[in-house]
Coordinates of C-alpha atoms in Angstrom, one line a residue:
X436 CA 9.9 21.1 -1.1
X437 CA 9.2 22.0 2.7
X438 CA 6.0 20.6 5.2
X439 CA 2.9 22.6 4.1
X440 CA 2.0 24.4 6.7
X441 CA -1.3 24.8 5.4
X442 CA -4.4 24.6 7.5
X443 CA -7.6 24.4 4.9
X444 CA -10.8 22.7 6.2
X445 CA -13.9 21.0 4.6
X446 CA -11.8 21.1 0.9
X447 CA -14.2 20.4 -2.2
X448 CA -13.5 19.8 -5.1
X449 CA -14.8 22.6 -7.1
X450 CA -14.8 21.5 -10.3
X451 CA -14.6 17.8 -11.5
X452 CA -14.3 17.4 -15.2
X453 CA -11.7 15.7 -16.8
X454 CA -11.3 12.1 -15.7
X455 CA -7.7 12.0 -15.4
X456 CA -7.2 8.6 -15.6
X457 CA -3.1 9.5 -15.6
X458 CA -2.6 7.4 -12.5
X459 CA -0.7 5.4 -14.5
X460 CA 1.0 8.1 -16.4
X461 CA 1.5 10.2 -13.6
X462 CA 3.1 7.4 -11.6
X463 CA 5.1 6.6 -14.2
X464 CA 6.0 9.9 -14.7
X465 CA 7.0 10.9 -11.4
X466 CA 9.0 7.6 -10.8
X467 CA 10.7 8.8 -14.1
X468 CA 11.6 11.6 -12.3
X469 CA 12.1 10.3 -8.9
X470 CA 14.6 7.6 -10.6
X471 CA 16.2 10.4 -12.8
X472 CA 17.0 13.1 -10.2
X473 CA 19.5 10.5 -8.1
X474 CA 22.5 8.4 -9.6
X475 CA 21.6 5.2 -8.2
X476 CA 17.7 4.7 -7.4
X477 CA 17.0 2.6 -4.6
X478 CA 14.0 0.3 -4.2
X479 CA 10.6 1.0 -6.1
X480 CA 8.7 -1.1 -4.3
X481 CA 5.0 -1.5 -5.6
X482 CA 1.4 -1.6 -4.4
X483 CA 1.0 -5.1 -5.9
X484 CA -2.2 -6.7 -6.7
X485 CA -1.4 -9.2 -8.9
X486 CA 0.9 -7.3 -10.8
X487 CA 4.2 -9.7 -11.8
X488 CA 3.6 -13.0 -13.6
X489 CA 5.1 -15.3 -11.5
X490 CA 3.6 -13.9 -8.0
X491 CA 0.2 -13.4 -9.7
X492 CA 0.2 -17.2 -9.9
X493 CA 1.5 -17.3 -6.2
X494 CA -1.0 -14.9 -4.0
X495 CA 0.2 -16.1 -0.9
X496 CA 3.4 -14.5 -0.9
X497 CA 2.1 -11.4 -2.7
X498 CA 2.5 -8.4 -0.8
X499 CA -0.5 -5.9 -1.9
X500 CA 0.1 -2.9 0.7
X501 CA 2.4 -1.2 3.2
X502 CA 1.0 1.3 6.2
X503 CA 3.0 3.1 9.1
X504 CA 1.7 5.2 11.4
X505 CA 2.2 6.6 15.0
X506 CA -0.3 4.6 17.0
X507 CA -3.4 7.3 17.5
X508 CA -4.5 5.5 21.0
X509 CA -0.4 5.0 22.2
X510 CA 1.3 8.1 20.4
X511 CA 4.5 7.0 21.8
X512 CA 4.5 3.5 19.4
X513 CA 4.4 3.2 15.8
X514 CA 1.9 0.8 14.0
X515 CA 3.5 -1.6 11.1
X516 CA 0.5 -3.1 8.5
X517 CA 1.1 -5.1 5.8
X518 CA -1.4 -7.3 3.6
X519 CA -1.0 -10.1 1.2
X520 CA -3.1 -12.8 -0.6
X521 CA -5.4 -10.5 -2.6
X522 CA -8.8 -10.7 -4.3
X523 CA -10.0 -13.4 -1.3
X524 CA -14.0 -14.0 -2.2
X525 CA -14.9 -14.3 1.4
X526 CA -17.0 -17.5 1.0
X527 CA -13.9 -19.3 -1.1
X528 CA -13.6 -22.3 1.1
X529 CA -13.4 -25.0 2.0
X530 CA -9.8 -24.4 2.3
X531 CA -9.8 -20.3 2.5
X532 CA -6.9 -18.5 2.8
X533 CA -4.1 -19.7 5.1
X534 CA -0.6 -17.9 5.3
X535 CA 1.9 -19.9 3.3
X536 CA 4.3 -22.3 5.5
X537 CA 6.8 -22.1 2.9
X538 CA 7.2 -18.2 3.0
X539 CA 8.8 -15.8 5.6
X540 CA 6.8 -12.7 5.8
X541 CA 9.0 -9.2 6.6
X542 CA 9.1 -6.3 7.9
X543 CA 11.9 -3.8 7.6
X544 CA 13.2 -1.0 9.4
X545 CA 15.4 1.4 8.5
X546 CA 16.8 4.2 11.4
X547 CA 19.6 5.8 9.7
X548 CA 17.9 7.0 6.2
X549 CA 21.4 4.8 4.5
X550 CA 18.5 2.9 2.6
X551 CA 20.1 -0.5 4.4
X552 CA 18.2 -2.5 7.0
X553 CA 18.2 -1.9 10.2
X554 CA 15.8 -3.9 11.8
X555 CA 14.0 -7.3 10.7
X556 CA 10.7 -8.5 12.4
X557 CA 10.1 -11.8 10.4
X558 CA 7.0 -13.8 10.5
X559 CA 6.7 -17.5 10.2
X560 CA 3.4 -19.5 9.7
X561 CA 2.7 -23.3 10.9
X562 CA -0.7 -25.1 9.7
X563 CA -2.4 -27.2 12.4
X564 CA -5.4 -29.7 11.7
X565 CA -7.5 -31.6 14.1
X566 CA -9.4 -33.4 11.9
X567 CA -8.1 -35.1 8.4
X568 CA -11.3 -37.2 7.9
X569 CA -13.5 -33.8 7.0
X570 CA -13.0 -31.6 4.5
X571 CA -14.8 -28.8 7.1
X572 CA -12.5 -25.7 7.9
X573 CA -15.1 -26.1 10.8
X574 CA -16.8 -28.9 12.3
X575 CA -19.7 -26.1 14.2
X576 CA -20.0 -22.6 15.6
X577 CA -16.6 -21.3 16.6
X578 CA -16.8 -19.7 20.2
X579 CA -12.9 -18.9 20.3
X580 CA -9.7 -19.8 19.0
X581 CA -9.7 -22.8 20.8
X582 CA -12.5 -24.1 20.5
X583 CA -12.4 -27.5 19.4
X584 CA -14.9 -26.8 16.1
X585 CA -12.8 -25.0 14.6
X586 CA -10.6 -27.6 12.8
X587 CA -8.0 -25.5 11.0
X588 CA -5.7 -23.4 12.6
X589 CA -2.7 -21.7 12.3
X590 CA 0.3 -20.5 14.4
X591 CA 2.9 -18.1 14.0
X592 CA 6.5 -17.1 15.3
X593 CA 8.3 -13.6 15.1
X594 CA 11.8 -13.6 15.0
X595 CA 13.9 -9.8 15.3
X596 CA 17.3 -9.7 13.2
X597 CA 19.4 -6.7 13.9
X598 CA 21.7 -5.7 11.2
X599 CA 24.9 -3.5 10.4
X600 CA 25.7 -2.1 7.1
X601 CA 23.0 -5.1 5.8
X602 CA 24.6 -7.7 7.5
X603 CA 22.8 -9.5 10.6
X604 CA 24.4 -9.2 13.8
X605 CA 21.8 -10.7 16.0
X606 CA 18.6 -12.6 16.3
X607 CA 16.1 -12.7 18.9
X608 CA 12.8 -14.6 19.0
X609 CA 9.9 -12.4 20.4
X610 CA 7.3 -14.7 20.2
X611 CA 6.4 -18.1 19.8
X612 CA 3.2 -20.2 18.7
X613 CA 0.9 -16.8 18.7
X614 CA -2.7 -17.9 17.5
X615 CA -3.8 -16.8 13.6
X616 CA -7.4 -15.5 13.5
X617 CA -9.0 -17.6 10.9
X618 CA -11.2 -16.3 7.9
X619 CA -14.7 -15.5 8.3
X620 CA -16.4 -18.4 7.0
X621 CA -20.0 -16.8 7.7
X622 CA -22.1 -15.6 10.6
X623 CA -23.3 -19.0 11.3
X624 CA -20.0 -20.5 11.8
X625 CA -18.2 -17.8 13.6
X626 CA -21.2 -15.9 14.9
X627 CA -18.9 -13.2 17.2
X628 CA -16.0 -12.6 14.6
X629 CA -15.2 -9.4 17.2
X630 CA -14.2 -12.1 19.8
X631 CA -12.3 -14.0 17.7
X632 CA -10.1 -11.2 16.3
X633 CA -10.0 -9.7 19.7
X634 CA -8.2 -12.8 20.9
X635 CA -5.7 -12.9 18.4
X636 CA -4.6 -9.4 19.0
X637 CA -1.4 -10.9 21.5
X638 CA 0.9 -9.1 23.7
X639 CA 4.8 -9.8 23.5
X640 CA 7.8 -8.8 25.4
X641 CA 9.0 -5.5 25.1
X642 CA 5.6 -3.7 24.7
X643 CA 4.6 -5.0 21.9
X644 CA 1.7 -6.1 20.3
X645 CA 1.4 -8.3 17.4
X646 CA -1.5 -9.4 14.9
X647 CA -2.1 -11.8 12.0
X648 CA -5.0 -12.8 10.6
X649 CA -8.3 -11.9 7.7
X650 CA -8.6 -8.4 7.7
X651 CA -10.7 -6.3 4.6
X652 CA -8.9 -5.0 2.1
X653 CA -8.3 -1.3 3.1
X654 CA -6.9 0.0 0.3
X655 CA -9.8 1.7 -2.3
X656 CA -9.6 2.5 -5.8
X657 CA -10.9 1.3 -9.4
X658 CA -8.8 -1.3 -11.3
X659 CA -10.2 -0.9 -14.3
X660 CA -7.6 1.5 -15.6
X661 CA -6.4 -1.8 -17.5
X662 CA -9.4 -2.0 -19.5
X663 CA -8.0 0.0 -22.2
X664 CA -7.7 3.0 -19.4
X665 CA -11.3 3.1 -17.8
X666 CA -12.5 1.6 -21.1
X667 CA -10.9 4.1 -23.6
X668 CA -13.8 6.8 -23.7
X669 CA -14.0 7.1 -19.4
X670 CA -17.0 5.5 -19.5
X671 CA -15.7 2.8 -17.0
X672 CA -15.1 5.3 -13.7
X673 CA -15.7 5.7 -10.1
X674 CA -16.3 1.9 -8.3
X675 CA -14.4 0.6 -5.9
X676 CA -13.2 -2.3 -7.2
X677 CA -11.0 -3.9 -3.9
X678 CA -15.2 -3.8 -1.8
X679 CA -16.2 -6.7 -0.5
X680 CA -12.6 -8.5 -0.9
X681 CA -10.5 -9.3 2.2
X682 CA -6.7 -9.5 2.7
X683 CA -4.2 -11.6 5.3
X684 CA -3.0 -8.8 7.9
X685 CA 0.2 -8.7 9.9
X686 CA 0.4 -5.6 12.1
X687 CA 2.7 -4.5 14.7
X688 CA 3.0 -2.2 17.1
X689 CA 6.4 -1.4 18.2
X690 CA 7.6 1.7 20.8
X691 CA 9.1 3.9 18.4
X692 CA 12.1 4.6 20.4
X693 CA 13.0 1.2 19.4
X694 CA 12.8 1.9 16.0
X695 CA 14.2 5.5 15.2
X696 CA 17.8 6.1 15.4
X697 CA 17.4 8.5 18.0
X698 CA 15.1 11.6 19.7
X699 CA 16.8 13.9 17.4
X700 CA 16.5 11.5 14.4
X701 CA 13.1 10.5 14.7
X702 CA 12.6 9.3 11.0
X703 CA 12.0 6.1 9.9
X704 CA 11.7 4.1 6.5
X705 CA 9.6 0.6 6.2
X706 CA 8.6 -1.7 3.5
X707 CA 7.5 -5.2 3.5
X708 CA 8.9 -8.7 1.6
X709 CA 8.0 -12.0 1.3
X710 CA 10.7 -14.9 0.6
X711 CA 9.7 -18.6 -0.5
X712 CA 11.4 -21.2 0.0
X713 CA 13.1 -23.0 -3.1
X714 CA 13.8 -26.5 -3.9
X715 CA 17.1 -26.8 -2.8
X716 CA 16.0 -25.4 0.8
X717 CA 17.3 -21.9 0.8
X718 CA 15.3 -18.5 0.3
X719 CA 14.4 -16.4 -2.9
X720 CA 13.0 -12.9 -2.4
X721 CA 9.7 -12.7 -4.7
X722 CA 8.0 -9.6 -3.5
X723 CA 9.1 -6.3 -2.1
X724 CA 6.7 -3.4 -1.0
X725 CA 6.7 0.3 0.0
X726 CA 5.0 2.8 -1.5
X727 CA 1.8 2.2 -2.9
X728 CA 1.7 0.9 -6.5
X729 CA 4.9 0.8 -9.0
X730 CA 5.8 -2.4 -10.2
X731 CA 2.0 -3.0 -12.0
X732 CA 2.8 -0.4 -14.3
X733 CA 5.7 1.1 -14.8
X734 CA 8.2 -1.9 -15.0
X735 CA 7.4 -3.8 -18.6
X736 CA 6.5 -7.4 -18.2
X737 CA 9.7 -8.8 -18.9
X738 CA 11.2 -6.8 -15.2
X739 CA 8.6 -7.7 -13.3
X740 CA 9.6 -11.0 -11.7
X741 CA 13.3 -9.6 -11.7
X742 CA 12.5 -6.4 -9.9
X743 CA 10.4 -8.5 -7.0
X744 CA 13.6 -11.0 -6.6
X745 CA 15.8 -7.8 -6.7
X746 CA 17.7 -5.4 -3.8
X747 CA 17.4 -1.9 -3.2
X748 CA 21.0 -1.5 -4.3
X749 CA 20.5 -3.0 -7.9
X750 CA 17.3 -0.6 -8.6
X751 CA 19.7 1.4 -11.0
X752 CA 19.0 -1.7 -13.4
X753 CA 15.1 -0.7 -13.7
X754 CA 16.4 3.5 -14.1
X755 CA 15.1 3.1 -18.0
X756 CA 11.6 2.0 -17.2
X757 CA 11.0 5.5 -15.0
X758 CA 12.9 7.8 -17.3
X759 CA 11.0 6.5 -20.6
X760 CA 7.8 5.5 -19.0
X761 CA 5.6 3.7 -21.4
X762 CA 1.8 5.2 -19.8
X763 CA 2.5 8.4 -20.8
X764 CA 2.4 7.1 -24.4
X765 CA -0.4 4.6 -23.6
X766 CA -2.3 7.8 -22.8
X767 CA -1.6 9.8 -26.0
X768 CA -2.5 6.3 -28.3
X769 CA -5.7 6.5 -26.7
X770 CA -7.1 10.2 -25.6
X771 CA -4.4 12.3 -28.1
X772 CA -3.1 13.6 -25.4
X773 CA 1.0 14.2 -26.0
X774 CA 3.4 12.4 -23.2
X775 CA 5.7 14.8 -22.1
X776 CA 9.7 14.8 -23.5
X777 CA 11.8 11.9 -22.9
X778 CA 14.0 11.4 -20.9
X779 CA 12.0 12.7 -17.6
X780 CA 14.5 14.3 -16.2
X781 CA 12.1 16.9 -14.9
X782 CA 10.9 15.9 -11.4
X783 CA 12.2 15.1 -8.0
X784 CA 9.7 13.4 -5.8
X785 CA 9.3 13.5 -2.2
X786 CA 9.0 9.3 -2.6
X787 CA 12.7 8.9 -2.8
X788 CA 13.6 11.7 -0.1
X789 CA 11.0 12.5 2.0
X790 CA 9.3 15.8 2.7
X791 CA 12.2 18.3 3.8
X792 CA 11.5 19.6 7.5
X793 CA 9.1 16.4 7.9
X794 CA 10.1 13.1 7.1
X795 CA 13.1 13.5 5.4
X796 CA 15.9 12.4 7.0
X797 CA 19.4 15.0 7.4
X798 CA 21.7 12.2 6.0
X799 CA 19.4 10.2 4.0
X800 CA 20.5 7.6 1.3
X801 CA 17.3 8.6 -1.6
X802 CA 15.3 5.1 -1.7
X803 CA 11.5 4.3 -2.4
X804 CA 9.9 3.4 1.2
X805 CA 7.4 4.5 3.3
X806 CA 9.0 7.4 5.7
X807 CA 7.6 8.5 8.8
X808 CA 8.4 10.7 11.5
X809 CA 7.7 9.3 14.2
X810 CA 7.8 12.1 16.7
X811 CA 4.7 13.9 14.7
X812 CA 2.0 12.9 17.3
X813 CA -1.3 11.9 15.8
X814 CA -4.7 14.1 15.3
X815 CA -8.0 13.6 16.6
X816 CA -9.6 13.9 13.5
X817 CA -7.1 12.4 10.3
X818 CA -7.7 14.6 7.3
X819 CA -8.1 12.2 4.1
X820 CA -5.4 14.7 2.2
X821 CA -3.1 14.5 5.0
X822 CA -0.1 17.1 4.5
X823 CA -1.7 18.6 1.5
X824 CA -4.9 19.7 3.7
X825 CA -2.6 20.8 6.9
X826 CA -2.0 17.1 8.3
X827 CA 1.7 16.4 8.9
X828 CA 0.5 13.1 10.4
X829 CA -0.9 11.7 7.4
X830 CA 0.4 10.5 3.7
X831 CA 3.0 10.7 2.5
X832 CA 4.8 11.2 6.4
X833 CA 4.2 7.4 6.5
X834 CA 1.0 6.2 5.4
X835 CA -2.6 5.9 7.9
X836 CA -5.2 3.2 6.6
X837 CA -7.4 6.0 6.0
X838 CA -5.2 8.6 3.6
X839 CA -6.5 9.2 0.3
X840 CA -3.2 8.6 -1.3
X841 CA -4.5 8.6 -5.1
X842 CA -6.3 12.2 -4.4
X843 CA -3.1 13.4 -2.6
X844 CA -0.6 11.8 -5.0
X845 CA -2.9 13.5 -7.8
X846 CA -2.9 17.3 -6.3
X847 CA 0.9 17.0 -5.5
X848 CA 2.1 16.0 -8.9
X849 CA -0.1 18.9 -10.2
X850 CA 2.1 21.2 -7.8
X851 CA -0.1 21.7 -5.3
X852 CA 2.9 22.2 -2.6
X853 CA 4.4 24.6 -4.9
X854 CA 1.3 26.8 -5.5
X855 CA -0.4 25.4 -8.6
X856 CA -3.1 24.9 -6.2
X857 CA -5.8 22.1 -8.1
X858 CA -8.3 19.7 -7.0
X859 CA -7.6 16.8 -8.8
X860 CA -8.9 13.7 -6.9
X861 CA -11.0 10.6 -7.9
X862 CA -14.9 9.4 -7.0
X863 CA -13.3 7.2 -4.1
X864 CA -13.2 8.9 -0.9
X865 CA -13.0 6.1 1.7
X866 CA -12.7 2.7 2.2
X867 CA -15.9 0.6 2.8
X868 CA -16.0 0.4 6.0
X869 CA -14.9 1.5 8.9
X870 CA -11.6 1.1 10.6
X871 CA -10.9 0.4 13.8
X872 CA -9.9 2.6 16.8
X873 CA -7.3 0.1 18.4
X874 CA -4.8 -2.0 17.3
X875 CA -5.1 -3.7 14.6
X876 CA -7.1 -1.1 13.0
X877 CA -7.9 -2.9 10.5
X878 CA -11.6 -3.7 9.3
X879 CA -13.1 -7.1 10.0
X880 CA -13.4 -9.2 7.3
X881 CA -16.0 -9.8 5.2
X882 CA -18.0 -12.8 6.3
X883 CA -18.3 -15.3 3.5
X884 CA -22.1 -15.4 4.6
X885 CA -22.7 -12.4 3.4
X886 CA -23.0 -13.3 -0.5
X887 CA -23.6 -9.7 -1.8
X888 CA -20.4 -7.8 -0.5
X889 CA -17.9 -9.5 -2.9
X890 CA -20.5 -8.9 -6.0
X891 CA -21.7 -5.6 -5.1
X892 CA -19.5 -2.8 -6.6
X893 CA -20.6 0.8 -6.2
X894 CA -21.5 1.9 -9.4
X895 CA -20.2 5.1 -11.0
X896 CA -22.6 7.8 -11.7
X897 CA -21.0 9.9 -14.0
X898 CA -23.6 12.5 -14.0
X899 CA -22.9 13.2 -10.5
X900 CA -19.4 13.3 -10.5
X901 CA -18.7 14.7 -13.8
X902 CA -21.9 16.5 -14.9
X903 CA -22.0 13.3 -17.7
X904 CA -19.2 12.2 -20.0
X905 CA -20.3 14.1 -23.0
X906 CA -20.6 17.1 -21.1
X907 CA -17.0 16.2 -20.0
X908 CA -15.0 15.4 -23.1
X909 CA -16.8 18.5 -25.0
X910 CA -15.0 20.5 -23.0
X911 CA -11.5 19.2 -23.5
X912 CA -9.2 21.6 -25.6
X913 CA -5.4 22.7 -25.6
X914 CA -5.4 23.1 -21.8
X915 CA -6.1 19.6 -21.5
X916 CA -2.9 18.8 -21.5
X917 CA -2.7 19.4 -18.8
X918 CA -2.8 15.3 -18.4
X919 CA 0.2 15.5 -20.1
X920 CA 1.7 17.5 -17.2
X921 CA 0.1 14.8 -14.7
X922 CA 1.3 11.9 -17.0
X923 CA 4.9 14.0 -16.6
X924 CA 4.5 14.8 -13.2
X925 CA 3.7 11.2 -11.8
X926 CA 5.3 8.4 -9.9
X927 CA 3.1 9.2 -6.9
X928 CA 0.1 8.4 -8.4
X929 CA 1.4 4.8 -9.9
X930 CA 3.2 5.4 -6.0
X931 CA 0.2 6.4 -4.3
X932 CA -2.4 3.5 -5.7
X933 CA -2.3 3.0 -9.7
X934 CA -5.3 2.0 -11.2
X935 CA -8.4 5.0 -10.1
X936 CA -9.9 7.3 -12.3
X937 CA -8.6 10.4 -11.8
X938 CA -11.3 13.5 -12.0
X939 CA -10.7 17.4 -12.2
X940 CA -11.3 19.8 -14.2
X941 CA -8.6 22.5 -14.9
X942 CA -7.8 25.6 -16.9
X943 CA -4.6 25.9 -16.2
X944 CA -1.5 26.4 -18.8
X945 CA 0.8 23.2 -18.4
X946 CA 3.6 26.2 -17.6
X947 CA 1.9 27.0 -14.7
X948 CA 1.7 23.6 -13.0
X949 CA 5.2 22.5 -12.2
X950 CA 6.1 19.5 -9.8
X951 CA 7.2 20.5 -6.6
X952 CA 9.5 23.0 -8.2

């Protein structure tokens, strides 16, 4: 597979009529092949909402997504984002939703593609009250981070561990006591939430910048793929089911010379993990993140907790879940549809290598993470499809808050790289609302005044996107497995953001749809 070079405009979808709701069968599918085309499969690190029993019941130290991306306003720096604490109803008070004390929050870096760290930029929270005798997270109308009303608080240190061959060779503190911008209780306690977040956007030696705080959710899609996959007749399609819900943010923005090996090897790969600490005071890993979505699907329930606590190195113990994926057979018990042959042997994904002539780097180690080149400067005007519609800069060359990674993870598995060109995507173009243009780019949060966000799901209207599900499912016949060749062609979808209904039509023989060749 090479960079697209590709240059198509204003791409509609022409057709929209089977709901594909593979993404859990193609995920699975193309981790089964990703896992299957390398002897020893490094980390498959998952988009995880709530998706292991033990860090369900723990959602501060649940990572839910990963994003890199070279800075659009300072091309010469790369952007790190990751979110935890998922599902936050924004008026859920009066405690809200504080970072955990007993957790160190992570970023990695990895400059040589050997699929060991490189670089560590670990967070560290500390809760500060100036009031016990009230059970108020404020006391009156918050003004700034300071100011005395605002009677919970939080602080936080970053700390940068170098490593060789996975072993740390020095640590550095960066910063010290930076200020955590609270949640948004409501409009009438924190009536210029810009302010607030503005001041908590800090500056720290080196040229840095760092962030933590509320931030909405930006990642978009429909969860209720678990509903007996979109409610077992695709009547249960199209809303975005993450509106309305806000996530904790750390973001940071590093020069990317200090991350990449070198001008020459400008490739990067970054994931996120959270450790807590245990009862005998020492750490235990219980989340890991990358790409977008793995672990809620294709990893049984009896892995899950091992696979968060695990290493890259010991992914080889999970290689059974990706080459007999269990969604492909979910998907036949329900729609008839026949999972492909076992085991899936049949795909390579771009996930575990990168893109070659992109982000792929010369020497790499193949490993699940998000990998960006950081020398591909950014575009004026980010194309939701990203490499698949012409735009190097976009998914899956890292990942920018605004890439449709279910659509794109959808038309690559279908071998759009390789010429089965197809327009598979789902109803869910965009995120709510709007990010920003400047560090942290994330949205604001939703203010917990505002009662209707939270509740308010955009309702599917499948006469508008499908031409009506009878209309839809009357047309289904032998090509139609064709979601048998998305369920086989799949971890990017599970990868890209498991859990949207997927929508094309297509008349295309399964033989002439192969994953990226």
């Amino acid at each position: 597979m090479t960079a697209t070079s590709t240059t198509g405009t204003g791409r509609t979808r022409r057709s929209r009529g089977v709901a594909l709701l593979s993404c859990g069968a193609l995920a699975a599918g193309a981790l089964a092949a990703a896992g299957a085309g390398v002897l020893q499969p490094e980390a498959a690190r998952a988009s995880s909402h709530r998706e292991a029993p033990l860090i369900s019941g723990q959602p501060q130290f649940d990572t839910t997504d990963v994003y890199a991306f070279v800075s659009p306003d300072h091309p010469d720096s790369t952007t790190l984002v990751a979110n935890w604490l998922p599902f936050q109803e924004p008026a859920g008070g009066p405690n809200f939703f504080p970072f955990a004390e007993d957790a160190r929050y992570d970023l990695h870096v990895d400059s040589d593609g050997d699929a060991r760290d490189d670089l560590l930029y670990r967070f560290t929270f500390t809760d500060h009250r100036k009031n016990e005798n009230t059970f108020l997270y404020n006391t009156g109308a918050v003004e700034s981070l300071d100011d005395p009303d605002l009677n919970f608080t939080q602080s936080y240190d970053i700390e940068l561990q170098r490593l060789e061959h996975g072993k740390v060779v020095s640590r550095h503190q960066l910063a010290k006591g930076l200020p955590v911008a609270p949640s948004h209780v409501g409009k009438a306690s924190m009536p210029d939430y810009q302010k607030l977040r503005d001041q908590a956007v800090r500056k720290v030696p080196g040229g840095l910048k760092a962030f933590a705080g509320q931030a909405d959710d930006p990642f978009f899609l429909d969860l209720r793929v678990f509903d007996l996959l979109y409610g077992g007749d695709l009547s249960e399609v199209g809303n975005d089911t993450l509106k309305g819900y806000n996530v904790n943010t750390i973001a940071l923005q590093v020069p990317s010379s200090y991350l990449r090996e070198s001008e020459k090897q400008p490739v990067i790969g970054v994931y996120a993990t959270t450790e807590r600490k245990n009862a005998d005071g020492g750490w235990t890993r219980v989340s890991r993140l990358g790409m977008p979505l793995v672990n809620e699907v294709v990893n049984p329930v009896k892995d899950k907790d091992r696979f968060n606590a695990s290493s890259p190195e010991n992914d080889g113990d999970f290689l059974k879940n990706v080459t007999e994926p269990e969604l492909p057979k979910l998907i036949e018990g329900i729609y008839k549809i026949k999972a492909p042959a076992e085991p899936r042997d049949d795909l390579v994904s771009v996930f575990l290598t990168g893109v070659e002539g992109l982000n792929q780097h010369p020497n790499g180690r193949p490993s699940e993470m998000l990998r960006l080149n950081t020398s591909v400067k950014p575009v004026a005007e980010p194309k939701r499809l990203g490499v698949l519609d012409g735009d190097n800069a976009g998914f899956p060359n890292g990942r920018r808050l605004t890439d449709d990674v279910l659509d794109i993870a959808l038309q690559t598995v279908e071998g759009e790289l390789v010429g089965a060109k197809n327009d598979l995507g789902d109803a869910v173009d965009a995120n709510d609302k709007e990010f920003g243009r400047r560090f942290p780019y994330v949205a604001l949060p939703t203010a917990g005044s505002d009662a209707e966000a939270a509740q308010a799901s955009t309702k599917a209207d499948a006469t508008g996107l499908t031409g009506g599900v009878s209309s839809l499912t009357s047309g289904w016949d032998d090509d139609t497995v064709m979601l048998a060749s998305a369920a086989s062609g799949a971890v990017t979808v599970l990868l890209a953001g498991l859990g949207r209904a997927m929508w094309t039509r297509s008349r295309r023989r399964p033989e002439q749809r192969s994953w990226l060749g």
